[in-house]
Amino acid sequence: MLAAGDTVLVIESMKLEHQLACPAAARLAELFVSPGQQVAPGQVLARLVPPAAQPDPT
């Protein structure tokens, strides 16, 4: 469970680390990247769902 403002991911760009914060209370449903993986602008990194949401059956 994540609270608003909690760090979801840390990405590194040009040797600087950037923390991506959770915009509201949520649950991390999926993480689409792994440590050390290069990412592209606009790439979806994670999927957050409301805290009461049920997991996808798929």
PDB file of N, CA, C and O in Angstrom:
ATOM      1  N   MET A   1       0.842  -1.166   0.000  1.00  0.00           N
ATOM      2  CA  MET A   1       0.000   0.000   0.000  1.00  0.00           C
ATOM      3  C   MET A   1       0.893   1.236   0.000  1.00  0.00           C
ATOM      4  O   MET A   1       1.845   1.324   0.773  1.00  0.00           O
ATOM      5  N   LEU A   2       0.580   2.169  -0.870  1.00  0.00           N
ATOM      6  CA  LEU A   2       1.334   3.408  -0.977  1.00  0.00           C
ATOM      7  C   LEU A   2       0.462   4.579  -0.546  1.00  0.00           C
ATOM      8  O   LEU A   2      -0.725   4.611  -0.860  1.00  0.00           O
ATOM      9  N   ALA A   3       1.045   5.519   0.135  1.00  0.00           N
ATOM     10  CA  ALA A   3       0.340   6.743   0.508  1.00  0.00           C
ATOM     11  C   ALA A   3       0.723   7.836  -0.481  1.00  0.00           C
ATOM     12  O   ALA A   3       1.752   7.736  -1.169  1.00  0.00           O
ATOM     13  N   ALA A   4      -0.080   8.865  -0.565  1.00  0.00           N
ATOM     14  CA  ALA A   4       0.246   9.996  -1.429  1.00  0.00           C
ATOM     15  C   ALA A   4       1.619  10.538  -1.050  1.00  0.00           C
ATOM     16  O   ALA A   4       1.918  10.733   0.125  1.00  0.00           O
ATOM     17  N   GLY A   5       2.471  10.710  -2.042  1.00  0.00           N
ATOM     18  CA  GLY A   5       3.818  11.222  -1.803  1.00  0.00           C
ATOM     19  C   GLY A   5       4.879  10.163  -1.614  1.00  0.00           C
ATOM     20  O   GLY A   5       6.066  10.476  -1.673  1.00  0.00           O
ATOM     21  N   ASP A   6       4.481   8.903  -1.391  1.00  0.00           N
ATOM     22  CA  ASP A   6       5.468   7.823  -1.272  1.00  0.00           C
ATOM     23  C   ASP A   6       6.213   7.642  -2.596  1.00  0.00           C
ATOM     24  O   ASP A   6       5.639   7.812  -3.676  1.00  0.00           O
ATOM     25  N   THR A   7       7.465   7.272  -2.514  1.00  0.00           N
ATOM     26  CA  THR A   7       8.254   7.010  -3.715  1.00  0.00           C
ATOM     27  C   THR A   7       7.850   5.669  -4.310  1.00  0.00           C
ATOM     28  O   THR A   7       7.854   4.649  -3.623  1.00  0.00           O
ATOM     29  N   VAL A   8       7.489   5.692  -5.596  1.00  0.00           N
ATOM     30  CA  VAL A   8       7.123   4.467  -6.311  1.00  0.00           C
ATOM     31  C   VAL A   8       8.347   3.914  -7.033  1.00  0.00           C
ATOM     32  O   VAL A   8       8.623   2.720  -6.976  1.00  0.00           O
ATOM     33  N   LEU A   9       9.075   4.782  -7.697  1.00  0.00           N
ATOM     34  CA  LEU A   9      10.250   4.390  -8.474  1.00  0.00           C
ATOM     35  C   LEU A   9      11.326   5.457  -8.351  1.00  0.00           C
ATOM     36  O   LEU A   9      11.022   6.632  -8.119  1.00  0.00           O
ATOM     37  N   VAL A  10      12.554   5.049  -8.563  1.00  0.00           N
ATOM     38  CA  VAL A  10      13.663   5.985  -8.672  1.00  0.00           C
ATOM     39  C   VAL A  10      14.298   5.715 -10.027  1.00  0.00           C
ATOM     40  O   VAL A  10      14.661   4.575 -10.333  1.00  0.00           O
ATOM     41  N   ILE A  11      14.400   6.761 -10.843  1.00  0.00           N
ATOM     42  CA  ILE A  11      15.060   6.609 -12.136  1.00  0.00           C
ATOM     43  C   ILE A  11      16.299   7.488 -12.149  1.00  0.00           C
ATOM     44  O   ILE A  11      16.376   8.497 -11.456  1.00  0.00           O
ATOM     45  N   GLU A  12      17.279   7.079 -12.941  1.00  0.00           N
ATOM     46  CA  GLU A  12      18.522   7.833 -13.048  1.00  0.00           C
ATOM     47  C   GLU A  12      18.632   8.378 -14.459  1.00  0.00           C
ATOM     48  O   GLU A  12      18.406   7.666 -15.438  1.00  0.00           O
ATOM     49  N   SER A  13      18.956   9.655 -14.546  1.00  0.00           N
ATOM     50  CA  SER A  13      19.148  10.306 -15.836  1.00  0.00           C
ATOM     51  C   SER A  13      20.332  11.253 -15.708  1.00  0.00           C
ATOM     52  O   SER A  13      20.354  12.090 -14.798  1.00  0.00           O
ATOM     53  N   MET A  14      21.298  11.107 -16.575  1.00  0.00           N
ATOM     54  CA  MET A  14      22.480  11.963 -16.554  1.00  0.00           C
ATOM     55  C   MET A  14      23.152  11.942 -15.172  1.00  0.00           C
ATOM     56  O   MET A  14      23.562  12.970 -14.646  1.00  0.00           O
ATOM     57  N   LYS A  15      23.202  10.768 -14.568  1.00  0.00           N
ATOM     58  CA  LYS A  15      23.829  10.538 -13.258  1.00  0.00           C
ATOM     59  C   LYS A  15      23.087  11.204 -12.096  1.00  0.00           C
ATOM     60  O   LYS A  15      23.609  11.314 -10.996  1.00  0.00           O
ATOM     61  N   LEU A  16      21.870  11.675 -12.334  1.00  0.00           N
ATOM     62  CA  LEU A  16      21.032  12.235 -11.273  1.00  0.00           C
ATOM     63  C   LEU A  16      19.866  11.295 -11.034  1.00  0.00           C
ATOM     64  O   LEU A  16      19.289  10.755 -11.977  1.00  0.00           O
ATOM     65  N   GLU A  17      19.511  11.102  -9.779  1.00  0.00           N
ATOM     66  CA  GLU A  17      18.371  10.248  -9.446  1.00  0.00           C
ATOM     67  C   GLU A  17      17.124  11.095  -9.289  1.00  0.00           C
ATOM     68  O   GLU A  17      17.155  12.177  -8.703  1.00  0.00           O
ATOM     69  N   HIS A  18      16.016  10.598  -9.844  1.00  0.00           N
ATOM     70  CA  HIS A  18      14.727  11.278  -9.764  1.00  0.00           C
ATOM     71  C   HIS A  18      13.736  10.318  -9.122  1.00  0.00           C
ATOM     72  O   HIS A  18      13.564   9.191  -9.595  1.00  0.00           O
ATOM     73  N   GLN A  19      13.097  10.761  -8.049  1.00  0.00           N
ATOM     74  CA  GLN A  19      12.101   9.935  -7.376  1.00  0.00           C
ATOM     75  C   GLN A  19      10.734  10.238  -7.965  1.00  0.00           C
ATOM     76  O   GLN A  19      10.353  11.399  -8.093  1.00  0.00           O
ATOM     77  N   LEU A  20      10.008   9.183  -8.348  1.00  0.00           N
ATOM     78  CA  LEU A  20       8.646   9.339  -8.862  1.00  0.00           C
ATOM     79  C   LEU A  20       7.696   9.023  -7.717  1.00  0.00           C
ATOM     80  O   LEU A  20       7.692   7.910  -7.190  1.00  0.00           O
ATOM     81  N   ALA A  21       6.897   9.999  -7.354  1.00  0.00           N
ATOM     82  CA  ALA A  21       6.025   9.872  -6.190  1.00  0.00           C
ATOM     83  C   ALA A  21       4.620   9.429  -6.574  1.00  0.00           C
ATOM     84  O   ALA A  21       4.132   9.717  -7.661  1.00  0.00           O
ATOM     85  N   CYS A  22       3.985   8.754  -5.659  1.00  0.00           N
ATOM     86  CA  CYS A  22       2.600   8.309  -5.824  1.00  0.00           C
ATOM     87  C   CYS A  22       1.698   9.542  -5.679  1.00  0.00           C
ATOM     88  O   CYS A  22       1.803  10.273  -4.691  1.00  0.00           O
ATOM     89  N   PRO A  23       0.794   9.788  -6.648  1.00  0.00           N
ATOM     90  CA  PRO A  23      -0.041  10.984  -6.584  1.00  0.00           C
ATOM     91  C   PRO A  23      -1.148  10.915  -5.528  1.00  0.00           C
ATOM     92  O   PRO A  23      -1.627  11.946  -5.077  1.00  0.00           O
ATOM     93  N   ALA A  24      -1.565   9.716  -5.163  1.00  0.00           N
ATOM     94  CA  ALA A  24      -2.639   9.515  -4.177  1.00  0.00           C
ATOM     95  C   ALA A  24      -2.469   8.129  -3.573  1.00  0.00           C
ATOM     96  O   ALA A  24      -1.682   7.325  -4.074  1.00  0.00           O
ATOM     97  N   ALA A  25      -3.210   7.839  -2.529  1.00  0.00           N
ATOM     98  CA  ALA A  25      -3.144   6.497  -1.934  1.00  0.00           C
ATOM     99  C   ALA A  25      -3.450   5.463  -3.019  1.00  0.00           C
ATOM    100  O   ALA A  25      -4.397   5.623  -3.790  1.00  0.00           O
ATOM    101  N   ALA A  26      -2.642   4.429  -3.098  1.00  0.00           N
ATOM    102  CA  ALA A  26      -2.803   3.433  -4.159  1.00  0.00           C
ATOM    103  C   ALA A  26      -2.090   2.142  -3.779  1.00  0.00           C
ATOM    104  O   ALA A  26      -1.352   2.077  -2.802  1.00  0.00           O
ATOM    105  N   ARG A  27      -2.328   1.154  -4.620  1.00  0.00           N
ATOM    106  CA  ARG A  27      -1.650  -0.145  -4.500  1.00  0.00           C
ATOM    107  C   ARG A  27      -0.895  -0.360  -5.796  1.00  0.00           C
ATOM    108  O   ARG A  27      -1.404  -0.071  -6.884  1.00  0.00           O
ATOM    109  N   LEU A  28       0.336  -0.836  -5.706  1.00  0.00           N
ATOM    110  CA  LEU A  28       1.125  -1.129  -6.898  1.00  0.00           C
ATOM    111  C   LEU A  28       0.615  -2.444  -7.488  1.00  0.00           C
ATOM    112  O   LEU A  28       0.786  -3.503  -6.890  1.00  0.00           O
ATOM    113  N   ALA A  29      -0.031  -2.362  -8.645  1.00  0.00           N
ATOM    114  CA  ALA A  29      -0.607  -3.548  -9.263  1.00  0.00           C
ATOM    115  C   ALA A  29       0.405  -4.265 -10.157  1.00  0.00           C
ATOM    116  O   ALA A  29       0.465  -5.491 -10.179  1.00  0.00           O
ATOM    117  N   GLU A  30       1.192  -3.498 -10.888  1.00  0.00           N
ATOM    118  CA  GLU A  30       2.183  -4.088 -11.792  1.00  0.00           C
ATOM    119  C   GLU A  30       3.389  -3.175 -11.896  1.00  0.00           C
ATOM    120  O   GLU A  30       3.256  -1.960 -11.890  1.00  0.00           O
ATOM    121  N   LEU A  31       4.542  -3.787 -12.036  1.00  0.00           N
ATOM    122  CA  LEU A  31       5.779  -3.067 -12.279  1.00  0.00           C
ATOM    123  C   LEU A  31       6.316  -3.582 -13.604  1.00  0.00           C
ATOM    124  O   LEU A  31       6.547  -4.785 -13.754  1.00  0.00           O
ATOM    125  N   PHE A  32       6.476  -2.703 -14.574  1.00  0.00           N
ATOM    126  CA  PHE A  32       6.825  -3.110 -15.936  1.00  0.00           C
ATOM    127  C   PHE A  32       8.314  -3.000 -16.245  1.00  0.00           C
ATOM    128  O   PHE A  32       8.720  -3.241 -17.377  1.00  0.00           O
ATOM    129  N   VAL A  33       9.122  -2.618 -15.278  1.00  0.00           N
ATOM    130  CA  VAL A  33      10.558  -2.470 -15.492  1.00  0.00           C
ATOM    131  C   VAL A  33      11.322  -3.203 -14.391  1.00  0.00           C
ATOM    132  O   VAL A  33      10.758  -3.537 -13.356  1.00  0.00           O
ATOM    133  N   SER A  34      12.593  -3.424 -14.642  1.00  0.00           N
ATOM    134  CA  SER A  34      13.435  -4.079 -13.643  1.00  0.00           C
ATOM    135  C   SER A  34      14.647  -3.188 -13.361  1.00  0.00           C
ATOM    136  O   SER A  34      14.975  -2.302 -14.157  1.00  0.00           O
ATOM    137  N   PRO A  35      15.328  -3.407 -12.248  1.00  0.00           N
ATOM    138  CA  PRO A  35      16.488  -2.581 -11.906  1.00  0.00           C
ATOM    139  C   PRO A  35      17.532  -2.590 -13.025  1.00  0.00           C
ATOM    140  O   PRO A  35      17.846  -3.637 -13.600  1.00  0.00           O
ATOM    141  N   GLY A  36      18.028  -1.398 -13.344  1.00  0.00           N
ATOM    142  CA  GLY A  36      19.063  -1.267 -14.360  1.00  0.00           C
ATOM    143  C   GLY A  36      18.550  -1.186 -15.784  1.00  0.00           C
ATOM    144  O   GLY A  36      19.321  -0.920 -16.700  1.00  0.00           O
ATOM    145  N   GLN A  37      17.281  -1.406 -15.985  1.00  0.00           N
ATOM    146  CA  GLN A  37      16.700  -1.385 -17.331  1.00  0.00           C
ATOM    147  C   GLN A  37      16.632   0.044 -17.855  1.00  0.00           C
ATOM    148  O   GLN A  37      16.267   0.963 -17.136  1.00  0.00           O
ATOM    149  N   GLN A  38      16.997   0.242 -19.122  1.00  0.00           N
ATOM    150  CA  GLN A  38      16.838   1.551 -19.735  1.00  0.00           C
ATOM    151  C   GLN A  38      15.378   1.745 -20.105  1.00  0.00           C
ATOM    152  O   GLN A  38      14.707   0.795 -20.521  1.00  0.00           O
ATOM    153  N   VAL A  39      14.888   2.973 -19.936  1.00  0.00           N
ATOM    154  CA  VAL A  39      13.503   3.286 -20.272  1.00  0.00           C
ATOM    155  C   VAL A  39      13.467   4.447 -21.249  1.00  0.00           C
ATOM    156  O   VAL A  39      14.411   5.230 -21.341  1.00  0.00           O
ATOM    157  N   ALA A  40      12.362   4.544 -21.966  1.00  0.00           N
ATOM    158  CA  ALA A  40      12.186   5.584 -22.977  1.00  0.00           C
ATOM    159  C   ALA A  40      11.189   6.630 -22.485  1.00  0.00           C
ATOM    160  O   ALA A  40      10.326   6.327 -21.657  1.00  0.00           O
ATOM    161  N   PRO A  41      11.286   7.852 -22.993  1.00  0.00           N
ATOM    162  CA  PRO A  41      10.295   8.868 -22.635  1.00  0.00           C
ATOM    163  C   PRO A  41       8.884   8.388 -22.969  1.00  0.00           C
ATOM    164  O   PRO A  41       8.649   7.816 -24.038  1.00  0.00           O
ATOM    165  N   GLY A  42       7.976   8.565 -22.034  1.00  0.00           N
ATOM    166  CA  GLY A  42       6.591   8.154 -22.245  1.00  0.00           C
ATOM    167  C   GLY A  42       6.305   6.690 -21.949  1.00  0.00           C
ATOM    168  O   GLY A  42       5.157   6.269 -21.996  1.00  0.00           O
ATOM    169  N   GLN A  43       7.323   5.918 -21.644  1.00  0.00           N
ATOM    170  CA  GLN A  43       7.142   4.496 -21.359  1.00  0.00           C
ATOM    171  C   GLN A  43       6.392   4.315 -20.042  1.00  0.00           C
ATOM    172  O   GLN A  43       6.673   4.993 -19.058  1.00  0.00           O
ATOM    173  N   VAL A  44       5.446   3.397 -20.024  1.00  0.00           N
ATOM    174  CA  VAL A  44       4.715   3.077 -18.792  1.00  0.00           C
ATOM    175  C   VAL A  44       5.630   2.231 -17.915  1.00  0.00           C
ATOM    176  O   VAL A  44       6.139   1.197 -18.356  1.00  0.00           O
ATOM    177  N   LEU A  45       5.846   2.680 -16.684  1.00  0.00           N
ATOM    178  CA  LEU A  45       6.764   1.995 -15.780  1.00  0.00           C
ATOM    179  C   LEU A  45       6.044   1.135 -14.752  1.00  0.00           C
ATOM    180  O   LEU A  45       6.560   0.110 -14.319  1.00  0.00           O
ATOM    181  N   ALA A  46       4.861   1.579 -14.340  1.00  0.00           N
ATOM    182  CA  ALA A  46       4.122   0.866 -13.300  1.00  0.00           C
ATOM    183  C   ALA A  46       2.632   1.149 -13.464  1.00  0.00           C
ATOM    184  O   ALA A  46       2.242   2.119 -14.110  1.00  0.00           O
ATOM    185  N   ARG A  47       1.821   0.288 -12.860  1.00  0.00           N
ATOM    186  CA  ARG A  47       0.370   0.497 -12.842  1.00  0.00           C
ATOM    187  C   ARG A  47      -0.080   0.555 -11.395  1.00  0.00           C
ATOM    188  O   ARG A  47       0.164  -0.375 -10.621  1.00  0.00           O
ATOM    189  N   LEU A  48      -0.719   1.657 -11.043  1.00  0.00           N
ATOM    190  CA  LEU A  48      -1.252   1.854  -9.700  1.00  0.00           C
ATOM    191  C   LEU A  48      -2.761   1.731  -9.752  1.00  0.00           C
ATOM    192  O   LEU A  48      -3.387   2.130 -10.735  1.00  0.00           O
ATOM    193  N   VAL A  49      -3.341   1.177  -8.704  1.00  0.00           N
ATOM    194  CA  VAL A  49      -4.802   1.060  -8.624  1.00  0.00           C
ATOM    195  C   VAL A  49      -5.252   1.598  -7.263  1.00  0.00           C
ATOM    196  O   VAL A  49      -4.470   1.618  -6.309  1.00  0.00           O
ATOM    197  N   PRO A  50      -6.502   2.035  -7.183  1.00  0.00           N
ATOM    198  CA  PRO A  50      -7.008   2.505  -5.891  1.00  0.00           C
ATOM    199  C   PRO A  50      -6.866   1.397  -4.834  1.00  0.00           C
ATOM    200  O   PRO A  50      -6.915   0.216  -5.157  1.00  0.00           O
ATOM    201  N   PRO A  51      -6.709   1.761  -3.572  1.00  0.00           N
ATOM    202  CA  PRO A  51      -6.472   0.782  -2.515  1.00  0.00           C
ATOM    203  C   PRO A  51      -7.531  -0.308  -2.402  1.00  0.00           C
ATOM    204  O   PRO A  51      -7.218  -1.439  -2.083  1.00  0.00           O
ATOM    205  N   ALA A  52      -8.783  -0.003  -2.694  1.00  0.00           N
ATOM    206  CA  ALA A  52      -9.857  -0.988  -2.541  1.00  0.00           C
ATOM    207  C   ALA A  52     -10.080  -1.823  -3.802  1.00  0.00           C
ATOM    208  O   ALA A  52     -10.895  -2.738  -3.791  1.00  0.00           O
ATOM    209  N   ALA A  53      -9.376  -1.506  -4.876  1.00  0.00           N
ATOM    210  CA  ALA A  53      -9.597  -2.219  -6.136  1.00  0.00           C
ATOM    211  C   ALA A  53      -9.152  -3.673  -6.034  1.00  0.00           C
ATOM    212  O   ALA A  53      -8.176  -3.999  -5.373  1.00  0.00           O
ATOM    213  N   GLN A  54      -9.898  -4.534  -6.687  1.00  0.00           N
ATOM    214  CA  GLN A  54      -9.557  -5.951  -6.731  1.00  0.00           C
ATOM    215  C   GLN A  54      -8.590  -6.209  -7.879  1.00  0.00           C
ATOM    216  O   GLN A  54      -8.638  -5.530  -8.893  1.00  0.00           O
ATOM    217  N   PRO A  55      -7.708  -7.192  -7.770  1.00  0.00           N
ATOM    218  CA  PRO A  55      -6.773  -7.498  -8.848  1.00  0.00           C
ATOM    219  C   PRO A  55      -7.503  -7.973 -10.101  1.00  0.00           C
ATOM    220  O   PRO A  55      -8.583  -8.534 -10.019  1.00  0.00           O
ATOM    221  N   ASP A  56      -6.878  -7.701 -11.242  1.00  0.00           N
ATOM    222  CA  ASP A  56      -7.417  -8.156 -12.526  1.00  0.00           C
ATOM    223  C   ASP A  56      -7.409  -9.681 -12.566  1.00  0.00           C
ATOM    224  O   ASP A  56      -6.421 -10.302 -12.191  1.00  0.00           O
ATOM    225  N   PRO A  57      -8.504 -10.324 -13.028  1.00  0.00           N
ATOM    226  CA  PRO A  57      -8.521 -11.787 -13.082  1.00  0.00           C
ATOM    227  C   PRO A  57      -7.660 -12.358 -14.196  1.00  0.00           C
ATOM    228  O   PRO A  57      -7.422 -13.541 -14.247  1.00  0.00           O
ATOM    229  N   THR A  58      -7.140 -11.504 -15.099  1.00  0.00           N
ATOM    230  CA  THR A  58      -6.358 -12.004 -16.237  1.00  0.00           C
ATOM    231  C   THR A  58      -4.947 -12.282 -15.891  1.00  0.00           C
ATOM    232  O   THR A  58      -4.269 -11.905 -15.119  1.00  0.00           O
TER     233      THR A  58
END
